[in-house]
Amino acid sequence: MSAATPPTAPAAPPASGPGLWRRLRRNRLAVAGLVVLVIVVTTALLAPVMPLADPAAQVRSDRLLPIGSEGHLLGTDHLGRDLLSRLIWGARTSLSVGVLATLIAALIGSLIGLVAGFAGRRVDSVLMRGIDVLMAFPYLLLAIGLVAVLGPGLINAMIAISVVNIPFFARAVRGTTISLVSAEYVDAARALAFSPTRILFREVLPNVLPVIIVTMSTTVGWMITETAGLSFLGLGAQPPTSDWGAMLGAGRDFITRAPHVMIVPGTAIFVVVISLNFLGDGLRDALDPRLK
Amino acid sequence: MTTQMQRWTSGPGRRLRTVMASLLAVSLVLAACGGDAADPETPDDPDAADDPGAAGDADLGDPLVVGQVAEPASLDPHQVTAVNDFRININLYDGLVRYEDDSLGVEPALATDWEISDDGLLYTFALRDDVSFHDGSPFDAEAVKFNFDRMLDEDHPDHDTGPFPLANQFFGQVAEVRAVEDHVVEFELSQPFAPFLSNLAYPTGLLISPAAVEEHGEDVGRNPSGTGPYVFVEWLGNERVTLERNPDYWDGPPGVSGVVFRPITESQTRVTELLSGGVDLIVEVPPDDVAPLRDDSDLTVQEQAGPHVWFLILNLAEAPFDDVRMRQALNYAIDKQSLVDDVLQGTASVAAGPIAEAFGWAYNPDLEPYPYDPERARELIEEAGYGDGVDVTFFVTEGGSGMLDPVPMGEAIQADLREVGIDAAIETYEWNSFLDEVNAGIEGKADMAQMAWMTADPDTLPYLTLRSNAWPEDGGFNSGYYANPEVDALLEAAQVETDQDERARRYHEMQEIVVEDAPWVFVASWKQNAAMSADIQGFEVHPSFLLRLHDVSRS
């Protein structure tokens, strides 16, 4: 045992590096999505150094100015706040909450899936029945229920969104794990008397990683929409934090008089989510060994 | 936004919970009624054609279609608590007295005349003898007695057709009702109670047919029978409530063939329906739509300052607002004029104190609102020792009872406070959870909270929210723990005093003290509004927030 060199995974090594990029590049939509996302993320990151108005500063007599007004490129909202500034600052909240929620759900969900798939039998049953209970609730309803318990706020909304997404990771990962448990290299590792933990994390996990990445890339868009949904309902970001969902919710009351207040954040959510989905699809195709 | 009735029983906790539960139930019904009812077909009206008294109906055209803010909870006048329900009931029923056309003063309705004994304990009403309920049963003194006994007497055989959440607040002082003659009825009170006559005019004092209650039991709220200008026809859940004209109405038959009330919960949808002609009249027009509708020559918009106060409850039990300088600073720091002009688009006026200007005699005209003076606010904050800034928690609701765009209002107030170094962290709650949190007292939870009340008399609001005996643990609504013995004495005295000038003097003095003590930030009084097609005649919005359609006609 002590002399054994750790066996490297012989089957289906995770796709990465130049190969991945080459395959992804062939998918024009995915590339377009990536470009848009890079632009959005860069803009959001640069918000503090950009010459933007304070997103919380109100000039209440200048309310509901239309797009293209002087000094307010995208106009102002119902309290006379600059919409462009709120949109860019809002990107920071909306995107970071969406991504963080995805990471949390991926971490917990994958762990559950890995353990359930690897341990099998009773552990599997207990863990997956728990997951089934989570899945039995309507998606957004469960999130709203969690926020009702935790109290409104961005962090709580993020926790709620993470929790309702755990089942998706757990199930996808468990399925793949089960198919890998009987793989030859896992048998080999067992024969070498590696500890189960080591087999799980050194042998199984690297091969499940593509599944996790694909699930993440396809759900992060949903996560952003859901966070926006909670904020829209007033359960997410608390004023004056700008957040796309909250902006959308506030604009709803002015849809006939000043539709841009709703259109601006609505378009932003649409563009980002669709870019994420294109990119997610591209990644899935690129990472799927059968499509090589 | 539902204009939830905001008067509550001031009794022990158990009664309070009953009220809360019933209000919650009302709100659930309101919340459950989403969607927009389909276009109502014009109800063709076979009864009216057969009715000899309705000979002129052909000329009256289509019924009036009203866009309501929500589905009614019930049409039993003694069970309901929401203004939304009152708006229908006031057209189905009459009370002994009613409000005058443009004020909250009372005038005869089913009672033609009344006498009050010198000690203020005995009220004797002479009743009309030419009135029957819509179901044909006669209106007499026994019917009046039945109505009040049903609400107030736990041994009454029909007391179980309730609950009657407002009965004790409005008529709790009634010791006994006696039918002296066929058309003379006597009320004996256990103690003098100045708002009694005014309360009889309130929708809780409307009179329902005893025969209908006996026939339908607790379902009478779905099968109402009153004496009012309109007769109930049908109620299709979440679609419409249809009433037809009462050709035999004692005060003259109405000028339209009937009224259809449609629940349309989305305010933007209400506006669109009015513009497209789907409804003739809507209430609670959103602030930003008032001006465009006013400019539309096919429509008329009416506005009127109502007895409504929008304020911030401050937590006097804990720092920083245990210091009167901080509370006054808040009143100086918030730009109320900009709130009513910009955020509310002129649909409200600045409130000076705890009693709405619309109450006339009870309002102290010498009261000046705190001016917008951030400099003065900063000085006061400095004096109070919070010059380096202070963090506070601010409860905001998402909507509800005359709360007037609460989230934008909250955000605007937050921005004003930031200017003077007060960092208010907003926590928003759905209306019913908000009420649960705030009405239980805000100590340990928040430093300030939004609130708004609409009442039909000047007594209820200060009595339930400013007395030291009205702290939440005593079943009251003084959620910020204000206590001033002088105010307590004035309020108790004004409640039992029957001379109006004396009452006014006490209320004027109370307002001066309260404004100086600043337990609240006094913000705004809403101008209620209604928009209707230009051919609707004879409708006036009423300070009671009710919707009286007796005199309506089409030109």
XYZ file of N, CA and C in Angstrom, chain A residues 101 104-105 134 139-148 150-151 153-167 223 226-227 230 235:
108
model
N -25.205 31.922 -4.376
C -26.244 30.937 -4.090
C -25.947 29.653 -4.852
N -23.104 27.778 -3.109
C -23.543 27.121 -1.870
C -24.346 25.863 -2.202
N -25.310 26.033 -3.137
C -26.155 24.888 -3.491
C -25.299 23.781 -4.095
N -37.602 17.984 -0.085
C -37.341 19.342 -0.587
C -37.982 19.540 -1.950
N -41.177 25.047 -6.000
C -39.906 25.731 -5.981
C -39.905 27.096 -5.299
N -40.638 28.048 -5.887
C -40.602 29.410 -5.375
C -41.334 29.499 -4.038
N -42.342 28.643 -3.887
C -43.111 28.661 -2.642
C -42.217 28.312 -1.453
N -41.362 27.315 -1.661
C -40.444 26.921 -0.599
C -39.506 28.077 -0.264
N -39.018 28.738 -1.316
C -38.125 29.876 -1.093
C -38.840 30.963 -0.308
N -40.098 31.248 -0.694
C -40.853 32.284 0.006
C -41.079 31.868 1.457
N -41.383 30.579 1.653
C -41.593 30.084 3.013
C -40.339 30.251 3.858
N -39.188 29.925 3.277
C -37.928 30.061 4.022
C -37.665 31.511 4.386
N -37.915 32.410 3.433
C -37.692 33.822 3.722
C -38.650 34.293 4.807
N -39.874 33.757 4.777
C -40.842 34.139 5.810
C -40.326 33.746 7.191
N -36.978 33.165 7.944
C -35.697 33.823 8.238
C -35.827 35.336 8.338
N -36.874 35.906 7.749
C -36.995 37.357 7.692
C -36.469 37.852 6.366
N -34.544 39.922 3.445
C -33.187 40.441 3.349
C -32.442 39.676 2.285
N -31.390 40.312 1.762
C -30.668 39.736 0.640
C -29.993 38.422 1.019
N -29.362 38.395 2.199
C -28.641 37.198 2.620
C -29.620 36.037 2.809
N -30.748 36.335 3.449
C -31.730 35.288 3.658
C -32.325 34.801 2.345
N -32.528 35.722 1.427
C -33.034 35.324 0.107
C -32.025 34.390 -0.547
N -30.751 34.712 -0.389
C -29.699 33.882 -0.980
C -29.710 32.488 -0.353
N -29.840 32.437 0.954
C -29.896 31.134 1.630
C -31.092 30.337 1.119
N -32.238 30.997 1.017
C -33.448 30.310 0.581
C -33.269 29.747 -0.828
N -32.710 30.564 -1.706
C -32.515 30.122 -3.083
C -31.526 28.954 -3.124
N -30.495 29.027 -2.294
C -29.527 27.926 -2.255
C -30.217 26.638 -1.837
N -30.996 26.723 -0.779
C -31.623 25.516 -0.248
C -32.528 24.862 -1.286
N -33.352 25.671 -1.968
C -34.285 25.047 -2.906
C -33.548 24.462 -4.113
N -32.307 24.861 -4.338
C -31.580 24.321 -5.485
C -30.695 23.127 -5.140
N -30.557 22.840 -3.867
C -29.719 21.701 -3.458
C -30.146 20.406 -4.147
N -31.457 20.107 -4.230
C -31.859 18.824 -4.828
C -31.340 18.625 -6.249
N -30.956 30.949 -10.823
C -30.736 31.514 -9.487
C -30.892 33.032 -9.522
N -34.485 33.847 -9.816
C -35.217 33.603 -8.560
C -34.918 34.667 -7.508
N -33.637 35.043 -7.415
C -33.316 36.110 -6.470
C -34.072 37.370 -6.853
N -37.628 37.040 -5.734
C -37.848 37.313 -4.314
C -37.767 38.811 -4.031
N -39.077 40.505 -0.819
C -38.506 39.621 0.198
C -36.987 39.583 0.134
